[in-house]
Amino acid sequence: MKKSILTIATAVLALSTTSCSDSDSNGESSLSAKEEALSAITPPYINLTVLPTYKAMTDAAIELHEKCLDIQTKHAAGTLTTADIKSAGDTWKLSRKSWELSEAFLFGPAADFNIDPHIDSWPLDKDAMETLLADLRAGKEYSIDTNLNYGLLGFHSVEYMLFELSADGQSSLPHSTSYTPEELKYLTIVTEDLRNQCVCLEACWAGTDNISSAKQAILEDAELDKNYSYGQWMINAGQPGSLFKTYQEVAEDILQGCIDIADEVGNTKIGRPNSGVSDEDRNYIESPYSLNSIEDFVDNIISIRNAYCGAQSGVASVSAYIQARNPQLDTKVRAAIDDAINAIKAIPEPFASNAKGAAATKAKTVVGSDLVDALEDAYSEILK
């Protein structure tokens, strides 16, 4: 399942005109040397990067919902404390982190079933949220099924309910304990929905039979079993039942996922509030109430590093494949990833107060141009 860099290098150097087929007359694989090299990348990508990331996200989302139910119970009993809300907020950050670490592979189920916009639409429409909360306090019933605005679902609606900014906007604090019962009913409904979507995403990549029985029960109750096993389809490229005809297609998707999130971080998440002139642009801030923006951006680039280099050293990866063919290019890509992380970390929080600063301007270029260009070069190398 795992091949060393030397093995990949040998396969790459042995590229020939061998046709791509299931097996030769002896029953042995007769993949082309290039396909053989690329096939080694896929199992560790799925099993060591994608699946652990989604499992961690889902485990934390389940815990988050349980803690919000606990907040609701304690509020009704008059025993709710700031520590309870902070604990839920910390768990939100755990699930949020794994989600951001997954954004280099938002293709497949996250796109096919609109899970990405469902749980991560932003920026939050504060006016719409306040109108909704006022309606709920006035007795309006709330249902996920009738909520057509993704912006009032998912991570950022929960963020708004668990965090609040200090008066000067420079610090993030746990939300006050002065919720109403109606607000907490909304919070528990939305965290349940977030949990369900996360379970669905994990199941779509791992296969329903490969997630825990407790998660299978959640999936069944929510009627969200999509009968997907996207990870196995990638691993079994070219075989009957797989959506992928070749491992070349798999490698292209891996790199395109990296390019897409690098472009989004540099040119939208950072670039739009940095360069924009309208109020809409200036307020286009991700995770503003938890002051988690910079952490989000960094984790997005780490997701690229994990997808390109592998989450564990010494295993087959896109980086190892590129290194065997074009060592200078692999060095360039790795350096661009490191430079992007360092440039983002140089931006002070709150991002909303520093989006126009020199550090953000530099990061926009380092991520949105330099890193994107390096990854596009790697994509071109894969096509050769």
XYZ file of C-alpha atoms in Angstrom:
384
model
C 0.000 0.000 0.000
C 2.886 2.319 0.739
C 5.906 2.830 -1.456
C 9.098 4.695 -0.729
C 10.361 7.672 -2.677
C 12.968 5.379 -4.223
C 10.256 3.051 -5.487
C 8.366 5.979 -6.994
C 11.546 7.308 -8.563
C 12.275 3.912 -10.129
C 8.748 3.726 -11.497
C 8.940 7.235 -12.910
C 12.285 6.625 -14.601
C 10.903 3.441 -16.106
C 8.002 5.191 -17.847
C 7.152 3.335 -21.031
C 4.395 2.870 -23.552
C 2.848 -0.011 -21.618
C -0.914 0.188 -21.874
C -3.045 0.644 -18.768
C -5.004 -2.530 -18.017
C -6.043 -4.596 -15.008
C -3.555 -7.444 -15.358
C -1.321 -9.294 -17.766
C -1.478 -12.968 -18.702
C 0.201 -13.931 -15.424
C -2.429 -12.102 -13.376
C 0.023 -9.377 -12.359
C -0.666 -5.666 -12.614
C 0.186 -4.186 -15.998
C -0.448 -0.557 -15.103
C 1.841 1.819 -16.882
C 4.853 2.829 -14.840
C 3.356 6.283 -14.323
C 0.017 4.846 -13.178
C 1.853 2.432 -10.879
C 3.742 5.322 -9.298
C 0.605 7.431 -8.908
C -1.357 4.502 -7.482
C 0.998 4.416 -4.501
C -0.017 7.948 -3.529
C -3.696 7.273 -3.042
C -3.975 4.865 -0.044
C -1.897 7.016 2.333
C -3.660 10.144 1.095
C -7.017 8.614 1.999
C -6.079 6.617 5.092
C -3.559 8.966 6.723
C -4.786 12.407 5.649
C -8.442 12.520 4.620
C -10.114 9.995 6.915
C -8.367 11.001 10.192
C -9.163 14.655 9.490
C -12.863 13.998 8.970
C -13.050 11.641 11.947
C -11.565 14.299 14.241
C -13.954 16.918 12.886
C -16.977 14.680 13.382
C -15.971 13.499 16.856
C -15.664 17.119 17.979
C -18.972 18.073 16.298
C -20.731 15.301 18.228
C -19.175 16.529 21.469
C -20.117 20.119 20.598
C -23.783 19.219 20.219
C -23.721 17.372 23.546
C -22.195 20.398 25.272
C -24.836 22.697 23.789
C -27.549 20.365 25.071
C -25.847 20.639 28.451
C -25.913 24.442 28.182
C -29.655 24.259 27.489
C -30.264 21.991 30.505
C -28.172 24.089 32.880
C -29.778 27.300 31.677
C -33.225 25.879 32.468
C -31.968 24.864 35.924
C -30.333 28.240 36.576
C -26.853 26.724 36.898
C -25.282 27.786 33.588
C -21.803 29.316 33.929
C -19.407 31.122 31.653
C -17.107 28.106 31.959
C -19.790 25.922 30.355
C -20.024 28.258 27.373
C -16.240 28.493 27.088
C -15.992 24.695 27.087
C -18.451 24.493 24.198
C -16.527 27.220 22.380
C -13.273 25.306 22.801
C -14.915 22.235 21.286
C -16.242 24.373 18.429
C -12.636 25.363 17.746
C -11.567 21.701 17.672
C -14.180 20.757 15.099
C -13.544 23.971 13.201
C -9.803 23.239 13.041
C -10.325 19.836 11.447
C -12.785 21.341 8.977
C -10.235 23.945 7.917
C -7.617 21.172 7.675
C -9.934 19.454 5.183
C -10.336 22.334 2.763
C -7.697 21.048 0.342
C -10.105 18.185 -0.417
C -13.444 19.940 -0.762
C -14.067 18.087 -4.023
C -16.245 14.982 -3.970
C -18.889 14.666 -1.228
C -18.468 18.154 0.245
C -19.367 19.597 -3.153
C -21.675 16.842 -4.415
C -24.074 17.222 -1.475
C -23.592 20.958 -0.775
C -22.076 20.146 2.618
C -19.489 22.901 2.258
C -22.021 25.770 1.890
C -24.365 24.079 4.362
C -21.893 24.161 7.248
C -19.447 26.893 6.262
C -21.194 29.783 4.521
C -19.729 33.130 5.554
C -19.566 35.918 6.380
C -22.421 35.639 8.837
C -25.276 38.028 8.076
C -25.454 39.629 11.516
C -28.623 41.591 10.742
C -30.399 38.459 9.500
C -29.218 36.549 12.558
C -30.497 39.213 14.940
C -33.832 39.279 13.094
C -34.093 35.509 13.381
C -33.287 35.548 17.107
C -35.862 38.291 17.672
C -38.460 36.231 15.810
C -37.607 33.173 17.900
C -37.906 35.150 21.124
C -41.324 36.313 19.903
C -42.458 32.704 19.530
C -41.688 31.882 15.897
C -40.974 28.195 15.342
C -37.658 27.237 13.790
C -36.837 24.246 11.620
C -33.770 23.335 9.603
C -36.106 22.185 6.832
C -37.538 25.682 6.383
C -34.227 27.529 6.715
C -33.234 28.386 3.175
C -30.356 30.616 4.245
C -27.166 28.588 4.659
C -25.628 31.647 6.304
C -27.713 31.003 9.428
C -26.559 27.411 9.725
C -23.280 25.684 10.397
C -20.069 26.753 12.050
C -20.601 30.496 11.890
C -24.090 30.602 13.333
C -22.819 28.468 16.228
C -19.812 30.766 16.551
C -22.139 33.751 16.950
C -24.036 31.956 19.721
C -20.935 30.889 21.674
C -18.560 33.863 21.276
C -18.815 37.635 21.479
C -16.342 40.449 20.975
C -15.149 42.747 23.708
C -16.321 46.348 23.592
C -13.185 47.421 21.713
C -13.396 44.453 19.324
C -9.871 43.330 20.161
C -10.712 40.242 22.225
C -13.051 37.296 21.885
C -15.011 36.282 24.976
C -17.433 33.484 25.794
C -21.005 34.538 25.084
C -22.869 35.866 28.087
C -25.106 33.447 29.969
C -28.185 35.591 29.271
C -29.682 33.402 26.581
C -33.405 32.887 26.225
C -34.853 29.357 26.028
C -35.805 30.006 22.417
C -32.237 30.960 21.495
C -30.879 27.805 23.070
C -33.425 25.678 21.254
C -32.107 27.210 18.023
C -28.513 26.543 19.107
C -29.162 22.867 19.803
C -31.046 22.416 16.512
C -28.185 23.977 14.552
C -25.447 22.017 16.345
C -27.405 18.814 15.737
C -27.571 19.687 12.041
C -23.840 20.492 12.008
C -23.138 17.147 13.672
C -25.277 15.308 11.130
C -23.562 16.946 8.165
C -20.140 16.117 9.577
C -21.128 12.474 10.078
C -22.420 12.397 6.510
C -19.122 13.755 5.194
C -17.049 11.227 7.122
C -19.300 8.387 5.968
C -19.131 9.492 2.330
C -15.338 9.222 2.349
C -14.916 6.191 4.605
C -18.014 4.221 3.617
C -20.901 3.885 6.050
C -19.773 0.442 7.228
C -16.423 1.908 8.275
C -17.698 4.512 10.733
C -18.744 3.780 14.305
C -22.111 2.228 15.101
C -23.081 5.403 16.978
C -22.369 7.481 13.878
C -24.241 5.002 11.700
C -27.269 5.483 13.971
C -27.008 9.279 13.611
C -26.792 8.886 9.842
C -29.823 6.614 9.735
C -31.928 8.868 11.971
C -31.044 11.889 9.839
C -31.658 9.951 6.595
C -28.296 11.107 5.267
C -26.689 7.848 4.128
C -25.555 8.670 0.577
C -24.157 5.201 -0.203
C -20.795 6.744 -1.059
C -17.339 5.337 -0.466
C -15.325 8.070 -2.110
C -12.019 7.074 -0.568
C -12.273 3.539 -1.926
C -13.281 4.863 -5.331
C -10.040 6.838 -5.397
C -7.963 3.908 -4.158
C -9.568 1.578 -6.715
C -9.250 3.883 -9.715
C -9.728 2.043 -12.990
C -11.665 -0.803 -11.411
C -15.387 -1.505 -11.856
C -17.536 0.732 -9.651
C -14.952 3.491 -9.262
C -15.712 7.011 -10.441
C -12.049 7.396 -11.427
C -10.767 5.876 -14.649
C -7.098 6.412 -13.799
C -4.790 7.362 -10.936
C -3.831 10.316 -13.095
C -7.342 11.666 -12.477
C -6.929 11.094 -8.753
C -3.630 12.975 -8.649
C -5.125 15.830 -10.669
C -8.005 16.142 -8.196
C -5.617 16.156 -5.238
C -3.577 18.988 -6.723
C -6.580 20.926 -7.992
C -8.024 20.841 -4.477
C -4.787 22.390 -3.223
C -4.815 25.061 -5.919
C -8.433 25.968 -5.219
C -7.982 26.570 -1.496
C -4.698 28.444 -1.981
C -6.484 30.754 -4.406
C -9.422 31.199 -2.029
C -7.251 31.981 0.988
C -5.003 34.409 -0.853
C -7.416 36.138 -3.160
C -10.716 35.915 -1.300
C -10.321 35.289 2.424
C -7.361 37.661 2.691
C -7.501 39.465 -0.641
C -11.076 40.663 -0.632
C -11.012 42.560 2.691
C -7.447 43.658 1.930
C -8.118 45.089 -1.520
C -11.848 45.757 -1.537
C -13.303 49.211 -1.198
C -16.937 48.466 -0.343
C -18.332 47.778 3.109
C -19.206 44.293 1.888
C -15.557 43.667 1.021
C -14.231 45.106 4.272
C -16.642 42.948 6.265
C -15.875 39.783 4.317
C -14.223 38.244 7.373
C -14.193 34.577 8.300
C -14.675 33.619 11.984
C -14.742 37.223 13.294
C -16.450 36.584 16.672
C -14.066 33.862 17.831
C -11.089 35.766 16.358
C -10.159 32.531 14.639
C -9.524 34.011 11.190
C -5.738 33.665 11.124
C -5.962 30.159 12.578
C -8.453 29.274 9.829
C -6.131 30.561 7.112
C -3.064 28.794 8.485
C -4.960 25.521 8.810
C -6.067 25.839 5.197
C -2.428 25.980 4.104
C -1.551 23.086 6.394
C -4.315 21.166 4.613
C -2.394 21.808 1.390
C 0.825 20.592 2.982
C -0.882 17.437 4.250
C -2.419 16.740 0.845
C 0.805 17.427 -1.062
C 3.437 16.042 1.306
C 1.346 13.541 3.235
C 0.264 13.855 6.847
C 3.005 11.414 7.847
C 6.598 11.468 6.670
C 8.082 8.585 4.719
C 4.949 7.590 2.819
C 4.126 7.918 -0.852
C 2.796 11.356 -1.723
C 2.382 13.827 -4.541
C 5.527 15.515 -3.258
C 7.506 12.270 -3.521
C 6.255 11.743 -7.060
C 7.192 15.298 -8.107
C 10.536 15.023 -6.322
C 11.418 11.928 -8.342
C 10.688 13.732 -11.607
C 11.641 17.325 -10.867
C 13.411 17.869 -7.527
C 13.717 21.628 -8.014
C 9.980 21.957 -8.491
C 9.210 19.907 -5.382
C 11.558 22.135 -3.386
C 9.794 25.184 -4.814
C 6.352 23.917 -3.815
C 7.419 22.961 -0.305
C 9.078 26.351 0.181
C 5.979 28.138 -1.123
C 3.817 26.282 1.404
C 6.137 27.235 4.271
C 6.319 30.836 3.075
C 2.534 31.027 2.922
C 2.137 29.770 6.480
C 4.718 32.220 7.785
C 3.208 35.146 5.879
C -0.254 34.454 7.290
C 1.047 34.049 10.829
C 2.567 37.523 10.559
C -0.926 39.066 10.299
C -2.135 40.145 13.747
C -5.576 39.270 15.071
C -8.169 40.646 14.935
C -7.942 40.163 11.197
C -10.823 42.595 10.738
C -8.637 45.357 12.204
C -5.530 44.393 10.239
C -6.838 43.270 6.856
C -5.568 46.477 5.222
C -2.122 46.236 6.790
C 1.223 45.477 5.177
C 1.326 41.923 6.545
C -2.015 41.066 4.973
C -0.987 42.685 1.690
C 2.149 40.534 1.621
C 0.260 37.371 2.564
C -2.241 37.970 -0.228
C 0.580 37.809 -2.764
C 2.564 35.015 -1.121
C -0.515 32.794 -0.938
C -2.702 33.944 -3.814
C 0.090 34.274 -6.385
C 3.318 32.540 -5.318
C 1.783 29.427 -3.782
C -0.887 29.131 -6.464
C 1.773 29.416 -9.190
C 3.953 26.723 -7.572
C 1.018 24.341 -7.219
C -0.034 24.973 -10.822
C 3.497 24.071 -11.902
C 3.173 20.815 -9.971
C -0.172 20.184 -11.661
C 1.494 20.673 -15.055
C 4.202 18.200 -14.052
C 1.535 15.622 -13.213
C 0.100 16.026 -16.714
C 3.400 15.120 -18.449
